[in-house]
């Protein structure tokens, strides 16, 4: 003992204060904040466009949502006696996405409730990293279930005029026009006049002008989902920064394209318009920004393929056969719940288990 | 240039500040502390006692058992003590021979060079390598003679000289490849002969084009090794991945390269083999890259085994700031030491001394399941899942999900945005599993 103490003191004196830690001794520049704030940056162009086409109100709604998310997260962490980590950017993303998922005409209190429930459920599950469902989509599901009228009727007409050239549906969303057409065609009591009207509506949507409106963002819809072009621009940034992986969004969109063509038409199988199915509604926003939510999607590469395909299948089922015109948010929530199972089933073959080759 | 590689990995900043610095031969130090355990396997038995005179190359430690290595004196002088020193690898006290130099630097009589070294029989070569105390100089320090004596049922058909040097900061292999190109090839030929193996490759990361062309400039008739440029990616230099990149064979889980007929030797080891066979010189020195933000003038030095780190710092312009961390080896897999009084050992490929800023400590945050570790793991494991199992003490689950296959390369921790200490979980989890196994055995 004596010998030991003597030795160690002499060496400690000789040495400056040196840090001991396990390798690796260097770390990459990318931390959680970097990841989160790039997502925020990627979402900004869609916000600016939304303010332009729907008015400044969408900005205030979004800021309300962000503020609520951040405050509720801080409050939860304070109450739980956990470190306050609201600066990591994840609550900000939830706030933005929740707002992007509501019609631009909803009352302010609705996004407050939605955003608070989103963060509340996330925190109940243990906070960032432990939540099972995408918080923003869960918040949306809460307000959708509680105030369906607000969530399905508070559309605003885009700045540049009507959606389909028909006044009656000037503030409807493209998918609700399609859904209505579906209903009219299937209903034997529909009047010829009605049929003619929805036919015109659908042909307007499918026209090159209609598709261009969808792409650039001159349609009715949720705050953040209107401009496919700007959402893709942000997504390209996320790909370039290696924040998101191609597997989920590409398989998701691809599945919707194929199944949308088969089942997504108003008049029967194989009449769906692929471009319309892909660009309408919240698919692009959902596929690139919400299905890719790291916490709630599989960690394995193969798993991400299954996840994307699963989201696509459920989306098309809801769009074609369900009660809602749009299925993106529910499809992602349902697939979120399968994530642990997918991860379990798809863990990669480890190095060294492959058959030897020469 | 066709670049070969494996799947996974990452590319940290290279920081190879010393790649253009010629290897500087350091004078023999006044005092060396030579640990008797500088290799994988059993520690060596001391052959000298206090007061014994020794010369450069005098055998001072005898290998104990098959997996062990002989130890030699690196200077001439007198044994001051057979005592203890702090070992740079374990951080604990370990038996060591401390030798005081007489400044004469005279070689031991047993060290004899021969021109007819090419005529040695394979068995004789292996014996000489064993006598010279050569271990793998890439860092893991596995006794070389063991690698050169594969069992009959596992013949080696391919030998790979490893010049990947994928660790950031380190340039010792790079410099050797430039300055001792021919001798490395000669050493490689001796390896081929010892194994009775025909096919050879030399794997070099593509960020060393000068080394690639140095080997390619040797006529084919004199160089049986095909140069294989590798993608610049960590951990390209680990056995598993350099083999996969060059000959597309995977070492089976828990296996060794010999199981798939391959042998990998670091280029520095090949050179040590050449020196041992050609000049009879045992392994008493090695090239060490001394670098990092706290070092005055980063250099590649040829240092005697047993030289204290502090002496190397003096030779490299001293420390320009207060060091915060001293790493033996590279920053990805190296070991942090707590004093600069530890000696250079056979596995010391580099010493990286970082200042306050570069030795930044990170606060661990919860996993956000971003899967960067999963995408980067070259073993194709799920580091985040295994890490959690190990952290929570769920050892059976950790084993089932492959913790024992983890090579602790550090790629997962490096890429993790939540700064999780995944390698630490792997290491401690493995240690606990070994402990459990030992208990079960003795019970």
PDB file of C-alpha atoms in Angstrom, chain A residues 30 34 38 42 232-246 288-289, chain B residues 372:
ATOM      1  CA  UNK A  30     -22.430  16.800 -36.697  1.00  0.00           C
ATOM      2  CA  UNK A  34     -26.768  20.422 -36.387  1.00  0.00           C
ATOM      3  CA  UNK A  38     -30.718  21.692 -41.006  1.00  0.00           C
ATOM      4  CA  UNK A  42     -34.963  22.931 -45.178  1.00  0.00           C
ATOM      5  CA  UNK A 232     -38.176  19.089 -52.752  1.00  0.00           C
ATOM      6  CA  UNK A 233     -35.657  21.910 -52.696  1.00  0.00           C
ATOM      7  CA  UNK A 234     -35.380  21.515 -48.921  1.00  0.00           C
ATOM      8  CA  UNK A 235     -35.198  17.752 -49.300  1.00  0.00           C
ATOM      9  CA  UNK A 236     -32.289  18.084 -51.723  1.00  0.00           C
ATOM     10  CA  UNK A 237     -30.507  20.107 -49.049  1.00  0.00           C
ATOM     11  CA  UNK A 238     -31.150  17.361 -46.493  1.00  0.00           C
ATOM     12  CA  UNK A 239     -29.831  14.723 -48.896  1.00  0.00           C
ATOM     13  CA  UNK A 240     -26.766  16.819 -49.627  1.00  0.00           C
ATOM     14  CA  UNK A 241     -26.099  17.263 -45.922  1.00  0.00           C
ATOM     15  CA  UNK A 242     -26.711  13.536 -45.409  1.00  0.00           C
ATOM     16  CA  UNK A 243     -29.360  14.300 -42.796  1.00  0.00           C
ATOM     17  CA  UNK A 244     -31.918  11.971 -44.367  1.00  0.00           C
ATOM     18  CA  UNK A 245     -31.537   8.739 -46.258  1.00  0.00           C
ATOM     19  CA  UNK A 246     -33.198   8.114 -49.652  1.00  0.00           C
ATOM     20  CA  UNK A 288     -39.433  13.671 -46.987  1.00  0.00           C
ATOM     21  CA  UNK A 289     -39.929  15.351 -43.638  1.00  0.00           C
TER      22      UNK A 289
ATOM     23  CA  UNK B 372     -25.639   6.800 -38.560  1.00  0.00           C
TER      24      UNK B 372
END
